[in-house]
Amino acid sequence: LGIDALAGLLVPLTALLGWTLILAAPRSFASPEALSRLLVNLGLVTASFLVRDARAFAVLWVATLVPPYLELRRTPDTRGVARVYAIYAGTSGVLLVVGLAWLGLPLTGRADVWDVRAWSAGAHAGSLITLLLAVFIRKATLPFHSWLAMVFSVAAPGPVLLLVAPMVGAYALVRFTIPLSGELLGPRVLLLGPIALSTAAYAAGLAFVQADLRRIVAWLTISQSAVVLVGLECSEGAGLTGGIVSWLSAAAGMTGLGLSAWMLEARFGPLDIKKHRGLYRRSRALALVFLLSGLSLVGFPGTVGFASLDLLSSAVLASFPITGILLFFATALSGF
């Protein structure tokens, strides 16, 4: 186990997100059994940021994908979605294990997550692409995006938010692929940013045309998760910093919007935003959480999202001069 600068941000972030989910869980969900499962999941996600052995990380990658599947399997109405989720999650797990093995992961000895170059003697462009596919599926990046909206629309948001908000996929990207991408992928590395930018704009556009509150939050989550990837894939130093700051702000904003939707639905049933309901007078504190979470996601001045978007803007345009404009379309559509 170990903590460096990145894990030092992600461990308390994950703990606070889990604490918030437990405090805010509606009574319909908050049974001792359900909260116990949520705590176990929280422990697995937190451990993913603490382990320094790549083999242990691979085990935790798979383990953190299991709790949402078990939640979906609990009711007959969601078992069809559970099968779809199992296909995506299982494929992501297999690809990560295969990618690490192809990268040169030893069965014994040291395989330090912090120093992937020390044991990646068998590194090849194919191994890196395999790892990227595992990350893209877990992060619901184009063209592997549909599963998250489907799961979010039927599952209890708590376990799903704990799956997507801490962004274990982005952590794997930072630890395993970014250190090797320049030398193994060469000019092809420039394709990663446009893929993430396209996902951010496309998902924001789909959020814009939804009528169901849950599906709006799901597509916004996919869009903001892709924005984080954009920053991490920038060749500019400010882009990487912006990606990490965006990681923190997006995780908090996703959780705030997701919890708001969950709590409103528990009180008033499924919400169609085409109808005005006047819920502000009945839930003012919740309305404030919803407002601040949304403003932070779109970089409103005075929020941490403003700092991340400011850092990302120039770096994205410098790294991806043609497709970088999609970042502004994604932000504008999310704001609307």
mmCIF file of N, CA and C in Angstrom, residues 181-302:
data_model
loop_
_atom_site.group_PDB
_atom_site.id
_atom_site.type_symbol
_atom_site.label_atom_id
_atom_site.label_comp_id
_atom_site.label_asym_id
_atom_site.label_seq_id
_atom_site.Cartn_x
_atom_site.Cartn_y
_atom_site.Cartn_z
ATOM 1 N N SER A 181 2.347 5.885 -23.461
ATOM 2 C CA SER A 181 1.589 6.128 -24.692
ATOM 3 C C SER A 181 2.416 6.840 -25.760
ATOM 4 N N GLY A 182 3.251 7.801 -25.365
ATOM 5 C CA GLY A 182 4.019 8.551 -26.354
ATOM 6 C C GLY A 182 4.946 7.677 -27.158
ATOM 7 N N GLU A 183 5.671 6.769 -26.496
ATOM 8 C CA GLU A 183 6.655 5.952 -27.202
ATOM 9 C C GLU A 183 6.047 4.739 -27.897
ATOM 10 N N LEU A 184 4.904 4.233 -27.398
ATOM 11 C CA LEU A 184 4.315 3.041 -27.991
ATOM 12 C C LEU A 184 3.306 3.356 -29.088
ATOM 13 N N LEU A 185 2.555 4.444 -28.928
ATOM 14 C CA LEU A 185 1.529 4.774 -29.915
ATOM 15 C C LEU A 185 1.995 5.796 -30.930
ATOM 16 N N GLY A 186 3.005 6.605 -30.577
ATOM 17 C CA GLY A 186 3.505 7.606 -31.516
ATOM 18 C C GLY A 186 2.428 8.602 -31.918
ATOM 19 N N PRO A 187 2.303 8.914 -33.208
ATOM 20 C CA PRO A 187 1.293 9.882 -33.654
ATOM 21 C C PRO A 187 -0.141 9.441 -33.365
ATOM 22 N N ARG A 188 -0.361 8.115 -33.203
ATOM 23 C CA ARG A 188 -1.714 7.630 -32.947
ATOM 24 C C ARG A 188 -2.257 8.090 -31.601
ATOM 25 N N VAL A 189 -1.378 8.524 -30.693
ATOM 26 C CA VAL A 189 -1.835 8.985 -29.390
ATOM 27 C C VAL A 189 -2.738 10.210 -29.521
ATOM 28 N N LEU A 190 -2.583 10.958 -30.639
ATOM 29 C CA LEU A 190 -3.391 12.159 -30.845
ATOM 30 C C LEU A 190 -4.853 11.823 -31.135
ATOM 31 N N LEU A 191 -5.158 10.550 -31.418
ATOM 32 C CA LEU A 191 -6.540 10.156 -31.658
ATOM 33 C C LEU A 191 -7.350 10.038 -30.374
ATOM 34 N N LEU A 192 -6.674 9.856 -29.238
ATOM 35 C CA LEU A 192 -7.383 9.625 -27.985
ATOM 36 C C LEU A 192 -8.177 10.853 -27.561
ATOM 37 N N GLY A 193 -7.576 12.027 -27.693
ATOM 38 C CA GLY A 193 -8.267 13.256 -27.303
ATOM 39 C C GLY A 193 -9.545 13.494 -28.087
ATOM 40 N N PRO A 194 -9.515 13.423 -29.436
ATOM 41 C CA PRO A 194 -10.754 13.595 -30.200
ATOM 42 C C PRO A 194 -11.851 12.595 -29.848
ATOM 43 N N ILE A 195 -11.470 11.350 -29.509
ATOM 44 C CA ILE A 195 -12.490 10.364 -29.098
ATOM 45 C C ILE A 195 -13.183 10.826 -27.828
ATOM 46 N N ALA A 196 -12.398 11.281 -26.845
ATOM 47 C CA ALA A 196 -12.980 11.757 -25.595
ATOM 48 C C ALA A 196 -13.785 13.035 -25.811
ATOM 49 N N LEU A 197 -13.286 13.935 -26.653
ATOM 50 C CA LEU A 197 -14.014 15.172 -26.939
ATOM 51 C C LEU A 197 -15.343 14.878 -27.628
ATOM 52 N N SER A 198 -15.341 13.951 -28.554
ATOM 53 C CA SER A 198 -16.582 13.575 -29.242
ATOM 54 C C SER A 198 -17.586 12.986 -28.253
ATOM 55 N N THR A 199 -17.090 12.164 -27.322
ATOM 56 C CA THR A 199 -17.975 11.593 -26.306
ATOM 57 C C THR A 199 -18.578 12.687 -25.434
ATOM 58 N N ALA A 200 -17.753 13.658 -25.028
ATOM 59 C CA ALA A 200 -18.235 14.734 -24.168
ATOM 60 C C ALA A 200 -19.340 15.530 -24.853
ATOM 61 N N ALA A 201 -19.138 15.888 -26.125
ATOM 62 C CA ALA A 201 -20.141 16.684 -26.842
ATOM 63 C C ALA A 201 -21.389 15.857 -27.155
ATOM 64 N N TYR A 202 -21.190 14.608 -27.578
ATOM 65 C CA TYR A 202 -22.319 13.744 -27.938
ATOM 66 C C TYR A 202 -23.204 13.469 -26.716
ATOM 67 N N ALA A 203 -22.582 13.130 -25.581
ATOM 68 C CA ALA A 203 -23.359 12.827 -24.380
ATOM 69 C C ALA A 203 -24.068 14.071 -23.854
ATOM 70 N N ALA A 204 -23.416 15.230 -23.925
ATOM 71 C CA ALA A 204 -24.067 16.465 -23.497
ATOM 72 C C ALA A 204 -25.272 16.778 -24.376
ATOM 73 N N GLY A 205 -25.138 16.494 -25.683
ATOM 74 C CA GLY A 205 -26.264 16.690 -26.585
ATOM 75 C C GLY A 205 -27.428 15.776 -26.262
ATOM 76 N N LEU A 206 -27.131 14.513 -25.921
ATOM 77 C CA LEU A 206 -28.194 13.585 -25.547
ATOM 78 C C LEU A 206 -28.843 13.988 -24.224
ATOM 79 N N ALA A 207 -28.048 14.504 -23.285
ATOM 80 C CA ALA A 207 -28.626 14.989 -22.028
ATOM 81 C C ALA A 207 -29.599 16.133 -22.290
ATOM 82 N N PHE A 208 -29.273 16.956 -23.284
ATOM 83 C CA PHE A 208 -30.076 18.144 -23.596
ATOM 84 C C PHE A 208 -31.477 17.787 -24.073
ATOM 85 N N VAL A 209 -31.643 16.625 -24.691
ATOM 86 C CA VAL A 209 -32.941 16.268 -25.270
ATOM 87 C C VAL A 209 -33.713 15.254 -24.429
ATOM 88 N N GLN A 210 -33.198 14.880 -23.261
ATOM 89 C CA GLN A 210 -33.917 13.937 -22.405
ATOM 90 C C GLN A 210 -35.027 14.632 -21.645
ATOM 91 N N ALA A 211 -36.047 13.877 -21.286
ATOM 92 C CA ALA A 211 -37.139 14.407 -20.463
ATOM 93 C C ALA A 211 -37.106 13.844 -19.044
ATOM 94 N N ASP A 212 -36.510 12.664 -18.880
ATOM 95 C CA ASP A 212 -36.444 12.026 -17.564
ATOM 96 C C ASP A 212 -35.218 12.517 -16.811
ATOM 97 N N LEU A 213 -35.406 12.922 -15.557
ATOM 98 C CA LEU A 213 -34.315 13.513 -14.774
ATOM 99 C C LEU A 213 -33.143 12.548 -14.615
ATOM 100 N N ARG A 214 -33.424 11.299 -14.346
ATOM 101 C CA ARG A 214 -32.339 10.322 -14.160
ATOM 102 C C ARG A 214 -31.475 10.194 -15.410
ATOM 103 N N ARG A 215 -32.122 10.135 -16.564
ATOM 104 C CA ARG A 215 -31.366 9.974 -17.809
ATOM 105 C C ARG A 215 -30.555 11.233 -18.128
ATOM 106 N N ILE A 216 -31.084 12.388 -17.743
ATOM 107 C CA ILE A 216 -30.306 13.623 -17.904
ATOM 108 C C ILE A 216 -29.013 13.524 -17.101
ATOM 109 N N VAL A 217 -29.133 13.122 -15.841
ATOM 110 C CA VAL A 217 -27.960 13.006 -14.979
ATOM 111 C C VAL A 217 -26.998 11.957 -15.528
ATOM 112 N N ALA A 218 -27.531 10.858 -16.057
ATOM 113 C CA ALA A 218 -26.673 9.802 -16.602
ATOM 114 C C ALA A 218 -25.836 10.320 -17.763
ATOM 115 N N TRP A 219 -26.455 11.023 -18.700
ATOM 116 C CA TRP A 219 -25.709 11.514 -19.863
ATOM 117 C C TRP A 219 -24.753 12.638 -19.484
ATOM 118 N N LEU A 220 -25.142 13.476 -18.526
ATOM 119 C CA LEU A 220 -24.202 14.497 -18.042
ATOM 120 C C LEU A 220 -22.983 13.851 -17.399
ATOM 121 N N THR A 221 -23.218 12.762 -16.675
ATOM 122 C CA THR A 221 -22.115 12.030 -16.050
ATOM 123 C C THR A 221 -21.154 11.490 -17.099
ATOM 124 N N ILE A 222 -21.689 10.907 -18.171
ATOM 125 C CA ILE A 222 -20.839 10.400 -19.249
ATOM 126 C C ILE A 222 -20.047 11.534 -19.879
ATOM 127 N N SER A 223 -20.706 12.677 -20.106
ATOM 128 C CA SER A 223 -20.035 13.829 -20.726
ATOM 129 C C SER A 223 -18.894 14.335 -19.852
ATOM 130 N N GLN A 224 -19.160 14.527 -18.567
ATOM 131 C CA GLN A 224 -18.138 15.071 -17.681
ATOM 132 C C GLN A 224 -16.999 14.078 -17.458
ATOM 133 N N SER A 225 -17.325 12.806 -17.433
ATOM 134 C CA SER A 225 -16.278 11.791 -17.308
ATOM 135 C C SER A 225 -15.341 11.836 -18.506
ATOM 136 N N ALA A 226 -15.898 12.092 -19.694
ATOM 137 C CA ALA A 226 -15.063 12.203 -20.894
ATOM 138 C C ALA A 226 -14.203 13.454 -20.868
ATOM 139 N N VAL A 227 -14.728 14.547 -20.295
ATOM 140 C CA VAL A 227 -13.940 15.782 -20.187
ATOM 141 C C VAL A 227 -12.675 15.538 -19.368
ATOM 142 N N VAL A 228 -12.801 14.731 -18.312
ATOM 143 C CA VAL A 228 -11.629 14.396 -17.501
ATOM 144 C C VAL A 228 -10.596 13.666 -18.355
ATOM 145 N N LEU A 229 -11.051 12.724 -19.178
ATOM 146 C CA LEU A 229 -10.126 12.008 -20.059
ATOM 147 C C LEU A 229 -9.419 12.950 -21.019
ATOM 148 N N VAL A 230 -10.140 13.951 -21.522
ATOM 149 C CA VAL A 230 -9.543 14.912 -22.447
ATOM 150 C C VAL A 230 -8.326 15.576 -21.805
ATOM 151 N N GLY A 231 -8.498 16.044 -20.571
ATOM 152 C CA GLY A 231 -7.394 16.693 -19.882
ATOM 153 C C GLY A 231 -6.219 15.770 -19.665
ATOM 154 N N LEU A 232 -6.498 14.532 -19.272
ATOM 155 C CA LEU A 232 -5.418 13.582 -19.008
ATOM 156 C C LEU A 232 -4.667 13.205 -20.278
ATOM 157 N N GLU A 233 -5.316 13.345 -21.440
ATOM 158 C CA GLU A 233 -4.689 12.962 -22.701
ATOM 159 C C GLU A 233 -4.008 14.128 -23.404
ATOM 160 N N CYS A 234 -4.052 15.335 -22.799
ATOM 161 C CA CYS A 234 -3.388 16.491 -23.398
ATOM 162 C C CYS A 234 -1.874 16.358 -23.285
ATOM 163 N N SER A 235 -1.173 16.861 -24.292
ATOM 164 C CA SER A 235 0.287 16.872 -24.229
ATOM 165 C C SER A 235 0.801 18.059 -23.425
ATOM 166 N N GLU A 236 -0.076 19.032 -23.150
ATOM 167 C CA GLU A 236 0.314 20.211 -22.385
ATOM 168 C C GLU A 236 0.232 19.925 -20.891
ATOM 169 N N GLY A 237 1.188 20.470 -20.115
ATOM 170 C CA GLY A 237 1.177 20.264 -18.668
ATOM 171 C C GLY A 237 -0.063 20.810 -18.007
ATOM 172 N N ALA A 238 -0.541 21.966 -18.473
ATOM 173 C CA ALA A 238 -1.747 22.560 -17.900
ATOM 174 C C ALA A 238 -2.959 21.667 -18.127
ATOM 175 N N GLY A 239 -2.952 20.904 -19.233
ATOM 176 C CA GLY A 239 -4.064 20.010 -19.503
ATOM 177 C C GLY A 239 -4.147 18.884 -18.493
ATOM 178 N N LEU A 240 -2.997 18.297 -18.144
ATOM 179 C CA LEU A 240 -2.983 17.233 -17.148
ATOM 180 C C LEU A 240 -3.450 17.759 -15.796
ATOM 181 N N THR A 241 -2.959 18.941 -15.424
ATOM 182 C CA THR A 241 -3.412 19.547 -14.164
ATOM 183 C C THR A 241 -4.910 19.826 -14.213
ATOM 184 N N GLY A 242 -5.373 20.384 -15.344
ATOM 185 C CA GLY A 242 -6.796 20.651 -15.492
ATOM 186 C C GLY A 242 -7.620 19.389 -15.445
ATOM 187 N N GLY A 243 -7.096 18.294 -16.029
ATOM 188 C CA GLY A 243 -7.805 17.028 -15.981
ATOM 189 C C GLY A 243 -7.972 16.517 -14.559
ATOM 190 N N ILE A 244 -6.927 16.658 -13.736
ATOM 191 C CA ILE A 244 -7.012 16.187 -12.350
ATOM 192 C C ILE A 244 -7.956 17.065 -11.534
ATOM 193 N N VAL A 245 -7.881 18.404 -11.735
ATOM 194 C CA VAL A 245 -8.811 19.290 -11.020
ATOM 195 C C VAL A 245 -10.246 19.026 -11.483
ATOM 196 N N SER A 246 -10.409 18.795 -12.793
ATOM 197 C CA SER A 246 -11.731 18.453 -13.321
ATOM 198 C C SER A 246 -12.229 17.127 -12.749
ATOM 199 N N TRP A 247 -11.310 16.207 -12.528
ATOM 200 C CA TRP A 247 -11.622 14.916 -11.912
ATOM 201 C C TRP A 247 -12.292 15.141 -10.552
ATOM 202 N N LEU A 248 -11.712 16.006 -9.746
ATOM 203 C CA LEU A 248 -12.258 16.272 -8.412
ATOM 204 C C LEU A 248 -13.606 16.978 -8.497
ATOM 205 N N SER A 249 -13.684 18.012 -9.344
ATOM 206 C CA SER A 249 -14.933 18.778 -9.424
ATOM 207 C C SER A 249 -16.048 17.951 -10.052
ATOM 208 N N ALA A 250 -15.705 17.159 -11.099
ATOM 209 C CA ALA A 250 -16.734 16.345 -11.750
ATOM 210 C C ALA A 250 -17.252 15.262 -10.813
ATOM 211 N N ALA A 251 -16.357 14.647 -10.034
ATOM 212 C CA ALA A 251 -16.802 13.611 -9.095
ATOM 213 C C ALA A 251 -17.787 14.188 -8.085
ATOM 214 N N ALA A 252 -17.476 15.369 -7.549
ATOM 215 C CA ALA A 252 -18.383 15.995 -6.588
ATOM 216 C C ALA A 252 -19.684 16.431 -7.262
ATOM 217 N N GLY A 253 -19.577 17.018 -8.470
ATOM 218 C CA GLY A 253 -20.769 17.467 -9.172
ATOM 219 C C GLY A 253 -21.672 16.321 -9.593
ATOM 220 N N MET A 254 -21.068 15.235 -10.111
ATOM 221 C CA MET A 254 -21.856 14.053 -10.463
ATOM 222 C C MET A 254 -22.626 13.531 -9.256
ATOM 223 N N THR A 255 -21.928 13.438 -8.125
ATOM 224 C CA THR A 255 -22.555 12.899 -6.925
ATOM 225 C C THR A 255 -23.682 13.819 -6.464
ATOM 226 N N GLY A 256 -23.465 15.136 -6.510
ATOM 227 C CA GLY A 256 -24.509 16.064 -6.096
ATOM 228 C C GLY A 256 -25.749 15.968 -6.961
ATOM 229 N N LEU A 257 -25.566 15.926 -8.293
ATOM 230 C CA LEU A 257 -26.714 15.807 -9.191
ATOM 231 C C LEU A 257 -27.394 14.447 -9.049
ATOM 232 N N GLY A 258 -26.591 13.386 -8.962
ATOM 233 C CA GLY A 258 -27.155 12.045 -8.825
ATOM 234 C C GLY A 258 -27.938 11.874 -7.540
ATOM 235 N N LEU A 259 -27.396 12.384 -6.433
ATOM 236 C CA LEU A 259 -28.103 12.300 -5.159
ATOM 237 C C LEU A 259 -29.382 13.123 -5.185
ATOM 238 N N SER A 260 -29.324 14.299 -5.801
ATOM 239 C CA SER A 260 -30.524 15.133 -5.887
ATOM 240 C C SER A 260 -31.631 14.403 -6.642
ATOM 241 N N ALA A 261 -31.263 13.803 -7.778
ATOM 242 C CA ALA A 261 -32.262 13.060 -8.551
ATOM 243 C C ALA A 261 -32.811 11.882 -7.744
ATOM 244 N N TRP A 262 -31.930 11.186 -7.036
ATOM 245 C CA TRP A 262 -32.332 10.022 -6.226
ATOM 246 C C TRP A 262 -33.300 10.440 -5.118
ATOM 247 N N MET A 263 -32.972 11.514 -4.413
ATOM 248 C CA MET A 263 -33.801 11.960 -3.293
ATOM 249 C C MET A 263 -35.130 12.541 -3.777
ATOM 250 N N LEU A 264 -35.111 13.271 -4.879
ATOM 251 C CA LEU A 264 -36.364 13.796 -5.424
ATOM 252 C C LEU A 264 -37.279 12.671 -5.882
ATOM 253 N N GLU A 265 -36.694 11.677 -6.537
ATOM 254 C CA GLU A 265 -37.493 10.549 -7.007
ATOM 255 C C GLU A 265 -38.082 9.761 -5.837
ATOM 256 N N ALA A 266 -37.310 9.612 -4.754
ATOM 257 C CA ALA A 266 -37.816 8.899 -3.581
ATOM 258 C C ALA A 266 -38.996 9.625 -2.949
ATOM 259 N N ARG A 267 -39.009 10.961 -3.046
ATOM 260 C CA ARG A 267 -40.080 11.743 -2.430
ATOM 261 C C ARG A 267 -41.283 11.954 -3.351
ATOM 262 N N PHE A 268 -41.015 12.160 -4.639
ATOM 263 C CA PHE A 268 -42.087 12.592 -5.541
ATOM 264 C C PHE A 268 -42.297 11.663 -6.732
ATOM 265 N N GLY A 269 -41.574 10.540 -6.796
ATOM 266 C CA GLY A 269 -41.719 9.622 -7.916
ATOM 267 C C GLY A 269 -40.881 10.052 -9.109
ATOM 268 N N PRO A 270 -40.901 9.269 -10.205
ATOM 269 C CA PRO A 270 -40.127 9.624 -11.404
ATOM 270 C C PRO A 270 -40.503 11.016 -11.910
ATOM 271 N N LEU A 271 -39.507 11.800 -12.295
ATOM 272 C CA LEU A 271 -39.728 13.193 -12.653
ATOM 273 C C LEU A 271 -39.519 13.423 -14.145
ATOM 274 N N ASP A 272 -40.547 13.950 -14.774
ATOM 275 C CA ASP A 272 -40.483 14.391 -16.166
ATOM 276 C C ASP A 272 -40.277 15.902 -16.151
ATOM 277 N N ILE A 273 -39.164 16.371 -16.713
ATOM 278 C CA ILE A 273 -38.848 17.801 -16.583
ATOM 279 C C ILE A 273 -39.710 18.684 -17.490
ATOM 280 N N LYS A 274 -40.573 18.076 -18.307
ATOM 281 C CA LYS A 274 -41.466 18.891 -19.135
ATOM 282 C C LYS A 274 -42.562 19.553 -18.309
ATOM 283 N N LYS A 275 -42.755 19.045 -17.095
ATOM 284 C CA LYS A 275 -43.788 19.595 -16.221
ATOM 285 C C LYS A 275 -43.142 20.381 -15.089
ATOM 286 N N HIS A 276 -43.646 21.577 -14.833
ATOM 287 C CA HIS A 276 -43.176 22.360 -13.696
ATOM 288 C C HIS A 276 -43.838 21.837 -12.427
ATOM 289 N N ARG A 277 -43.034 21.598 -11.405
ATOM 290 C CA ARG A 277 -43.561 20.988 -10.177
ATOM 291 C C ARG A 277 -43.425 21.873 -8.953
ATOM 292 N N GLY A 278 -42.657 22.963 -9.044
ATOM 293 C CA GLY A 278 -42.543 23.857 -7.905
ATOM 294 C C GLY A 278 -41.912 23.222 -6.685
ATOM 295 N N LEU A 279 -40.925 22.345 -6.900
ATOM 296 C CA LEU A 279 -40.343 21.611 -5.767
ATOM 297 C C LEU A 279 -39.373 22.449 -4.957
ATOM 298 N N TYR A 280 -38.991 23.613 -5.461
ATOM 299 C CA TYR A 280 -38.038 24.435 -4.701
ATOM 300 C C TYR A 280 -38.589 24.784 -3.330
ATOM 301 N N ARG A 281 -39.869 25.136 -3.254
ATOM 302 C CA ARG A 281 -40.456 25.537 -1.963
ATOM 303 C C ARG A 281 -40.493 24.387 -0.970
ATOM 304 N N ARG A 282 -40.509 23.158 -1.459
ATOM 305 C CA ARG A 282 -40.608 21.988 -0.582
ATOM 306 C C ARG A 282 -39.243 21.396 -0.267
ATOM 307 N N SER A 283 -38.225 21.720 -1.069
ATOM 308 C CA SER A 283 -36.891 21.109 -0.871
ATOM 309 C C SER A 283 -35.818 22.134 -1.187
ATOM 310 N N ARG A 284 -35.734 23.185 -0.407
ATOM 311 C CA ARG A 284 -34.830 24.288 -0.738
ATOM 312 C C ARG A 284 -33.361 23.893 -0.600
ATOM 313 N N ALA A 285 -33.019 23.157 0.440
ATOM 314 C CA ALA A 285 -31.619 22.739 0.602
ATOM 315 C C ALA A 285 -31.190 21.831 -0.545
ATOM 316 N N LEU A 286 -32.097 20.951 -0.948
ATOM 317 C CA LEU A 286 -31.800 20.048 -2.059
ATOM 318 C C LEU A 286 -31.653 20.832 -3.360
ATOM 319 N N ALA A 287 -32.469 21.856 -3.536
ATOM 320 C CA ALA A 287 -32.370 22.701 -4.727
ATOM 321 C C ALA A 287 -31.018 23.408 -4.773
ATOM 322 N N LEU A 288 -30.516 23.817 -3.629
ATOM 323 C CA LEU A 288 -29.218 24.482 -3.581
ATOM 324 C C LEU A 288 -28.098 23.509 -3.957
ATOM 325 N N VAL A 289 -28.165 22.271 -3.464
ATOM 326 C CA VAL A 289 -27.174 21.254 -3.838
ATOM 327 C C VAL A 289 -27.207 21.007 -5.345
ATOM 328 N N PHE A 290 -28.415 20.899 -5.884
ATOM 329 C CA PHE A 290 -28.575 20.659 -7.324
ATOM 330 C C PHE A 290 -27.977 21.807 -8.131
ATOM 331 N N LEU A 291 -28.266 23.039 -7.704
ATOM 332 C CA LEU A 291 -27.781 24.219 -8.418
ATOM 333 C C LEU A 291 -26.256 24.311 -8.375
ATOM 334 N N LEU A 292 -25.676 24.173 -7.188
ATOM 335 C CA LEU A 292 -24.226 24.305 -7.057
ATOM 336 C C LEU A 292 -23.493 23.182 -7.785
ATOM 337 N N SER A 293 -24.052 21.971 -7.749
ATOM 338 C CA SER A 293 -23.425 20.855 -8.456
ATOM 339 C C SER A 293 -23.421 21.118 -9.958
ATOM 340 N N GLY A 294 -24.544 21.579 -10.485
ATOM 341 C CA GLY A 294 -24.616 21.866 -11.912
ATOM 342 C C GLY A 294 -23.698 22.996 -12.327
ATOM 343 N N LEU A 295 -23.639 24.065 -11.527
ATOM 344 C CA LEU A 295 -22.776 25.196 -11.855
ATOM 345 C C LEU A 295 -21.303 24.790 -11.851
ATOM 346 N N SER A 296 -20.912 23.937 -10.912
ATOM 347 C CA SER A 296 -19.524 23.491 -10.850
ATOM 348 C C SER A 296 -19.165 22.643 -12.066
ATOM 349 N N LEU A 297 -20.113 21.804 -12.513
ATOM 350 C CA LEU A 297 -19.845 20.953 -13.675
ATOM 351 C C LEU A 297 -19.570 21.759 -14.935
ATOM 352 N N VAL A 298 -20.196 22.931 -15.057
ATOM 353 C CA VAL A 298 -20.026 23.721 -16.281
ATOM 354 C C VAL A 298 -19.077 24.889 -16.083
ATOM 355 N N GLY A 299 -18.308 24.878 -14.993
ATOM 356 C CA GLY A 299 -17.237 25.854 -14.821
ATOM 357 C C GLY A 299 -17.706 27.255 -14.492
ATOM 358 N N PHE A 300 -18.729 27.377 -13.649
ATOM 359 C CA PHE A 300 -19.211 28.709 -13.261
ATOM 360 C C PHE A 300 -18.178 29.383 -12.351
ATOM 361 N N PRO A 301 -17.902 30.688 -12.548
ATOM 362 C CA PRO A 301 -16.918 31.374 -11.693
ATOM 363 C C PRO A 301 -17.254 31.242 -10.215
ATOM 364 N N GLY A 302 -16.203 31.004 -9.423
ATOM 365 C CA GLY A 302 -16.389 30.812 -7.993
ATOM 366 C C GLY A 302 -16.462 29.362 -7.575
#
